[in-house]
Coordinates of C-alpha atoms and ligand atoms in Angstrom, one line a residue:
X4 CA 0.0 0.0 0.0
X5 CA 1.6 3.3 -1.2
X6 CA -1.0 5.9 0.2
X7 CA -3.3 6.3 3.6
X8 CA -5.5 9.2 4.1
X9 CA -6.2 10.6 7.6
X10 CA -8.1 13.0 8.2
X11 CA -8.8 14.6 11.2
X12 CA -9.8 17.9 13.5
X13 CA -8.3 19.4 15.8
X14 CA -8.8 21.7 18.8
X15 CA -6.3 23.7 21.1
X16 CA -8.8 23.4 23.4
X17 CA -8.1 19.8 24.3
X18 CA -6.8 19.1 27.9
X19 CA -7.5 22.8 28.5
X20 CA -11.3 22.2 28.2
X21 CA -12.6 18.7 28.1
X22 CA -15.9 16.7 27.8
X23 CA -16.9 14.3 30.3
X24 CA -14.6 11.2 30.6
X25 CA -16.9 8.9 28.3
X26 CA -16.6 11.2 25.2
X27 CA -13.2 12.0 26.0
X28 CA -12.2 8.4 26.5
X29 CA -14.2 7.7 23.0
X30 CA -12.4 10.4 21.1
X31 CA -8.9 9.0 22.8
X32 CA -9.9 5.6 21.8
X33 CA -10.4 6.9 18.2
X34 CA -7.1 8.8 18.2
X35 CA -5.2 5.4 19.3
X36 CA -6.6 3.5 17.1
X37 CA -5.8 5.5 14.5
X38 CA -1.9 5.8 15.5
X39 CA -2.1 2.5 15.3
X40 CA -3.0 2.2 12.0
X41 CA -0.6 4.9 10.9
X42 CA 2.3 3.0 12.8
X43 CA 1.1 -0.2 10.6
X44 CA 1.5 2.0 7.6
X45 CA 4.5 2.6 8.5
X46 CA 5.0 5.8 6.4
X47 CA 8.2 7.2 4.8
X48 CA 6.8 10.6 4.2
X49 CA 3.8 12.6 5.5
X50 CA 2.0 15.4 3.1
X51 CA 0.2 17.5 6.3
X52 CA -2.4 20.4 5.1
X53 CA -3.3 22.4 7.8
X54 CA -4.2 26.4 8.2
X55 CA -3.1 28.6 10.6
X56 CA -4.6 31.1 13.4
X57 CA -2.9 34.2 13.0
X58 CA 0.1 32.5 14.7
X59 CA 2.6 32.2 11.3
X60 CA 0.9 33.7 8.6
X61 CA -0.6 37.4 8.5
X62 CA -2.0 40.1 6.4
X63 CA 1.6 41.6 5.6
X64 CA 1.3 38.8 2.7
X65 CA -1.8 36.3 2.6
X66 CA -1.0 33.5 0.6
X67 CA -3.8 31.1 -0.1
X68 CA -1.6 28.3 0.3
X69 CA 1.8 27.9 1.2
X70 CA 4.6 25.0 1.3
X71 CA 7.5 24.8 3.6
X72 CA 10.9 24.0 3.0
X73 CA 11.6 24.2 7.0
X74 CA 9.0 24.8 9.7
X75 CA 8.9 25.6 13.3
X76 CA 5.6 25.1 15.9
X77 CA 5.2 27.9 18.3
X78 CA 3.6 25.4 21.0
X79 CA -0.1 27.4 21.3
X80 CA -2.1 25.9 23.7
X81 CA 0.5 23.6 25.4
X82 CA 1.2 21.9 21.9
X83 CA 4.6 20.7 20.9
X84 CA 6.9 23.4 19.8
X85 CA 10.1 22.7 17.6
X86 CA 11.0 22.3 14.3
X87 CA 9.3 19.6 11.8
X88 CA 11.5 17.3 10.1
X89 CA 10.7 18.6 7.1
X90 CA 12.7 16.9 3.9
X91 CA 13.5 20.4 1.9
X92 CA 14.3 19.2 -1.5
X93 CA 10.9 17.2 -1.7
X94 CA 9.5 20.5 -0.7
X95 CA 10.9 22.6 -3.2
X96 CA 10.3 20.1 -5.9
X97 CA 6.7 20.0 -4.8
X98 CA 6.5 23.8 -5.1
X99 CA 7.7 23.7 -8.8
X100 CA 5.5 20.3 -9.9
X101 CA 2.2 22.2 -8.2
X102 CA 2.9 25.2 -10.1
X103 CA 3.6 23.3 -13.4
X104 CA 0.2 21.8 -12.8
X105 CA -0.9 25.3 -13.0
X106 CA -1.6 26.0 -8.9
X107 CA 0.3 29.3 -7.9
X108 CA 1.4 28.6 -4.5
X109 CA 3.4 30.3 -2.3
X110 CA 7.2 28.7 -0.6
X111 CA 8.2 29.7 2.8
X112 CA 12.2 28.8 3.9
X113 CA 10.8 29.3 7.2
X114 CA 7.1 28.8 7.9
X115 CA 6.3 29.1 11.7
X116 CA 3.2 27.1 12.0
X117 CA 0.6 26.5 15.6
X118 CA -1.1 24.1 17.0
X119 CA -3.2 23.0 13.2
X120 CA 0.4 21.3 12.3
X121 CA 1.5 19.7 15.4
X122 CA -1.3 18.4 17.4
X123 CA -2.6 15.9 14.4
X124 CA 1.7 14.9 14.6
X125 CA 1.4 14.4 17.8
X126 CA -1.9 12.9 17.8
X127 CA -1.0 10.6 14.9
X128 CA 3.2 9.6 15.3
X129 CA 4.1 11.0 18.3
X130 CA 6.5 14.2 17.3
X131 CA 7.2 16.9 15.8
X132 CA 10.1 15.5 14.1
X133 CA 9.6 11.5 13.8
X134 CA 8.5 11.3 10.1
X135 CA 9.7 13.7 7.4
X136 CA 6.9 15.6 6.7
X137 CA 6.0 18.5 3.7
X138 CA 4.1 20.8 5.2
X139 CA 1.2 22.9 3.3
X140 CA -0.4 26.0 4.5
X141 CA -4.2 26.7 3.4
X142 CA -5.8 30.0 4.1
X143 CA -8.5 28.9 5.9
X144 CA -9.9 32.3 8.5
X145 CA -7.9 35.4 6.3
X146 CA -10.6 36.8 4.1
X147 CA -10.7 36.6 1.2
X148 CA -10.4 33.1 0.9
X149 CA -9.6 30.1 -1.5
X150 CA -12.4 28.1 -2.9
X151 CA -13.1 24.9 -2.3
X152 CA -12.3 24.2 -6.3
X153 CA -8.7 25.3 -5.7
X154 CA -7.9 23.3 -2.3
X155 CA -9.3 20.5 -4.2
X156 CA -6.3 21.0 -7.4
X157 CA -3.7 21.8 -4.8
X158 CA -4.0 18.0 -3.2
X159 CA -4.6 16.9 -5.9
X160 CA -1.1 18.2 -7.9
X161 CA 0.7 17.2 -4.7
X162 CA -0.9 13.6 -4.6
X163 CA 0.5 13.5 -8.3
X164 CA 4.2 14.7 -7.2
X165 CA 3.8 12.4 -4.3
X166 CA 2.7 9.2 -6.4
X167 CA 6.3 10.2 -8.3
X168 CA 8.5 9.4 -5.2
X169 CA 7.4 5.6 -4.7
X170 CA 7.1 6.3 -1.0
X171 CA 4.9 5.3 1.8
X172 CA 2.7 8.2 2.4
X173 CA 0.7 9.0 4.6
X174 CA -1.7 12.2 4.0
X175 CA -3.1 14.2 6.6
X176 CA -5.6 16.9 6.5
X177 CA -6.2 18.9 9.6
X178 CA -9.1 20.7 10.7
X179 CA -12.8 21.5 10.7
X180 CA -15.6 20.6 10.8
X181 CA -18.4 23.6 11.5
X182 CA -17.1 25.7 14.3
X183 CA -16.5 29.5 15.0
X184 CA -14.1 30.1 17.6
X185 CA -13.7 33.8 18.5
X186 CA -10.6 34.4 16.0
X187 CA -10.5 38.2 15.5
X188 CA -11.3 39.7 11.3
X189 CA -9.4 42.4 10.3
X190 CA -12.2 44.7 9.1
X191 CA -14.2 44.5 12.9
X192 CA -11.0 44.1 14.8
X193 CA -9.5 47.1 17.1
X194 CA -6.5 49.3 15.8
X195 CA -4.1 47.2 18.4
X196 CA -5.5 43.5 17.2
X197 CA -5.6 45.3 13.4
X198 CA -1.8 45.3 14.2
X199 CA -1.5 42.4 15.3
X200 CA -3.5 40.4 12.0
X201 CA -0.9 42.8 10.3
X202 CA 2.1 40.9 11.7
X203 CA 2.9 41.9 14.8
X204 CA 1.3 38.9 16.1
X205 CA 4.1 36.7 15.0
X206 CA 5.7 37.0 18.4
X207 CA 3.5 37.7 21.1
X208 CA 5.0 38.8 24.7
X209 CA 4.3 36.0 26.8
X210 CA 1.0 37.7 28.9
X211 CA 0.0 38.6 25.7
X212 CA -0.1 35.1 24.2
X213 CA -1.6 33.7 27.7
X214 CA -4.7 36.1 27.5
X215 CA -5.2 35.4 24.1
X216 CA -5.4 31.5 25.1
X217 CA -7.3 32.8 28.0
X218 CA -10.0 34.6 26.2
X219 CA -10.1 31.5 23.7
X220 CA -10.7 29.1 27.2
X221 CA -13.1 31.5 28.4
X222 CA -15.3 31.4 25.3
X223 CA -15.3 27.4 24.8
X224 CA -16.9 27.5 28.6
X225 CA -19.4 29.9 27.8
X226 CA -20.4 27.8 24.7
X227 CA -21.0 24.5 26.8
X228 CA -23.0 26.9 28.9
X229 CA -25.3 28.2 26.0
X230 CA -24.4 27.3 22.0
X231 CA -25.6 30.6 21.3
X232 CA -22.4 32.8 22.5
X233 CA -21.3 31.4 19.2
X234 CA -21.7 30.2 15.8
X235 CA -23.6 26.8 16.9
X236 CA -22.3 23.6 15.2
X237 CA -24.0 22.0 12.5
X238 CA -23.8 17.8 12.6
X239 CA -26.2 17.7 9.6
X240 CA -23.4 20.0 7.4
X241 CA -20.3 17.9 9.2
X242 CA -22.4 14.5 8.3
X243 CA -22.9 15.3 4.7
X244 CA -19.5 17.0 4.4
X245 CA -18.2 13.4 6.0
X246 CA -20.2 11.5 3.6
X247 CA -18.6 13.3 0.1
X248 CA -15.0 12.5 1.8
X249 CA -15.9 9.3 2.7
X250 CA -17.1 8.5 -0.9
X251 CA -14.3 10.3 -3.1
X252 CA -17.1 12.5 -4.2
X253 CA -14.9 16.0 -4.2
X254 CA -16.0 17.0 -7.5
X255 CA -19.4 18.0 -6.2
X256 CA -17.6 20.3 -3.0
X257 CA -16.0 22.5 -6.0
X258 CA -19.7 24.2 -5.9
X259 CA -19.9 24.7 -2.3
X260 CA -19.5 28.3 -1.8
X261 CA -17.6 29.9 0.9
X262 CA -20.4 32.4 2.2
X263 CA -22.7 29.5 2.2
X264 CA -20.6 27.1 4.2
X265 CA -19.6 30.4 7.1
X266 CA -23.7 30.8 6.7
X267 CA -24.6 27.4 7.7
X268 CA -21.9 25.8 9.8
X269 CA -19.7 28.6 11.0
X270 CA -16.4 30.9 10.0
X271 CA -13.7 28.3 10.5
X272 CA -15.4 25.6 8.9
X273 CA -13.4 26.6 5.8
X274 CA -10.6 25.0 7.4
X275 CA -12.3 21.6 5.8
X276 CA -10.3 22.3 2.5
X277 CA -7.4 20.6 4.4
X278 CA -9.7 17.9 4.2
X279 CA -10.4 18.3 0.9
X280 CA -7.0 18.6 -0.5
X281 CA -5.5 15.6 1.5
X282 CA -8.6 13.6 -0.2
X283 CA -7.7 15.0 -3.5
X284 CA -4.1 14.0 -2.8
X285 CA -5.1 10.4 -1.9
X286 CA -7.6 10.3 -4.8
X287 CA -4.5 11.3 -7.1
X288 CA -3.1 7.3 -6.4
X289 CA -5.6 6.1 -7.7
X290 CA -9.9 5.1 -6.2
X291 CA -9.6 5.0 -2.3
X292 CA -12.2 3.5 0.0
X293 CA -13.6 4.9 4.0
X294 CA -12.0 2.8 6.6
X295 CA -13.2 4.0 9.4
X296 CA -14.8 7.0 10.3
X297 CA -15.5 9.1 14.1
X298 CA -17.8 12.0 14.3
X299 CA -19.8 14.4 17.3
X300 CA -20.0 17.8 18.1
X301 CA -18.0 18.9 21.2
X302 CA -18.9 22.5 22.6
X303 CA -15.9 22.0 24.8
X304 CA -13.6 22.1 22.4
X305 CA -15.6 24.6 19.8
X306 CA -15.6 22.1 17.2
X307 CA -17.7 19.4 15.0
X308 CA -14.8 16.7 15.9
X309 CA -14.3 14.6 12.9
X310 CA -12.4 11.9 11.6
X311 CA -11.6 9.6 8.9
X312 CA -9.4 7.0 7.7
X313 CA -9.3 5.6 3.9
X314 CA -7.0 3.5 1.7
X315 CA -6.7 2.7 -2.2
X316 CA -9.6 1.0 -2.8
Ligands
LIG16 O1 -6.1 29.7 18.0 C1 -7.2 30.2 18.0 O2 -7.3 31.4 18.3 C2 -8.4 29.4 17.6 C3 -8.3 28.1 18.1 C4 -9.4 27.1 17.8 C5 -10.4 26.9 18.8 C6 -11.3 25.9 18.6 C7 -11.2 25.0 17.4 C8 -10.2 25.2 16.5 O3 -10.1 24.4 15.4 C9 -9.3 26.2 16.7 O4 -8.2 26.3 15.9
LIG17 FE1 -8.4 25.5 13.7

């Protein structure tokens, strides 16, 4: 088996804010199973899409999507910080066959990346810097945004370049489902967090950084309180979102348009496109088919909490 596709979300808010034990201990039963069938795998290279908070990429320059030669996790929320073991040659080659394929993304030398990048690698292998991994970027909160058409040909093109290297690879897409954590917009935003989208975010003084997660903490406990102090969830749009991942059908996502899916299931549910890119990637070796698949809403952590595990068909 060359390829296995994982998808999965992810929440800072995990060990910070918690469900009771027999969800948590469900969703940690999930997790484990599915290191265990990554560590089966075995992979020799993992392609990880994943956006970013306002922690490594800013409004100075908003790429849509970005690949790293070299990347470094800030350790938001208590996650693992360090750099990724990220195989730069394979990463610069994957720039230049994307944009031959006719996707215009952007390379960073030094991409500084939060908790979207390292908590599904330490979730899924352990650390930071176990398996090489290529690390891609999709704008997923930073109006205006990419469509769901273009995360789609951006796995897609990489799960071409990838099927070149006759490697073990596993493919991870981070994020989702419908959620709306309190992440600030530029045009509502005060002139000191304007600054801040602007750049000056990259390296937040430490009681900065701590009342940012505090504020963050604060609103996932008023949410369990009452799912109106935010965007509610939306299980029916995670379960049908699931269902097109689950059954390759990505083509039909290209018309889901971006005010619709902020409308229905909340602002950072865009950050499904890693979803749909890693898909696209897998889909690119060849038919794949739904392993196994996890899904509930979980107010504690502000998120529809997905996942999903397929191989080539
Ligand atoms: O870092 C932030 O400010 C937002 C964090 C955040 C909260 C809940 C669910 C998420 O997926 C998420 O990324
Ligand atoms: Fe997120």
């Amino acid at each position: 088996m060359k390829a296995l596709l994982q998808c999965l979300s992810h929440s800072p808010l995990v060990g910070h804010v918690d469900p009771e034990p027999s969800v948590l201990n469900e969703v940690n039963r999930v997790i484990r199973h599915s290191r265990e069938r990554v560590n089966a795998f075995d992979p020799e290279l993992i392609l990880l899409f994943s956006p970013d908070h306002y922690n490594g990429f800013f409004y100075d320059i908003m790429p849509s999507f970005c690949i790293g030669t070299s990347a470094y996790a800030i350790g938001d929320f208590g996650t693992a910080a360090g750099h990724l073991k990220v195989p730069a040659k394979l990463s610069e080659d994957a720039v230049q066959y994307v944009m031959d394929a006719g996707v215009d993304v952007a390379l960073s030398h030094k991409m500084q990346v939060d908790h979207g990048f390292a908590q599904p690698l330490e979730f899924l292998v352990g650390h930071l810097d176990q398996v090489p991994v290529i690390p891609v970027f999709i704008n997923s909160v930073a109006v205006p945004l990419p469509s769901f058409q273009r995360a789609r040909l951006l796995g897609d093109a990489l799960g071409r370049y990838l099927a070149t290297l006759n490697k073990r690879v596993l493919i991870i897409g981070s994020g989702g489902l419908s959620h709306q954590p309190p992440v600030p917009e530029l045009a509502t935003a005060d002139s000191r967090i304007q600054e801040r989208l602007l750049g000056s975010g990259r390296n937040l003084p430490t009681e900065e950084r701590q009342a940012r997660t505090q504020r963050v903490i604060d609103a996932a406990h008023r949410f369990v309180d009452n799912q109106n102090t935010l965007h509610p969830l939306n299980p029916e749009w995670d379960q049908w979102f699931l269902e097109r991942i689950a059954t390759g059908d990505l083509m039909s996502l290209d018309n889901v348009s971006n005010q619709d899916v902020s409308d229905k299931a909340g602002k950072s549910t865009h950050e499904v496109k890693n979803w749909v890119a890693a898909a696209a990637a897998m889909a690119a070796f060849g038919p794949y088919q739904e392993e196994s698949r996890y899904y509930r809403p979980i107010p504690e952590w502000i998120a529809g909490y997905g996942a999903l595990t397929a191989v080539p068909a």
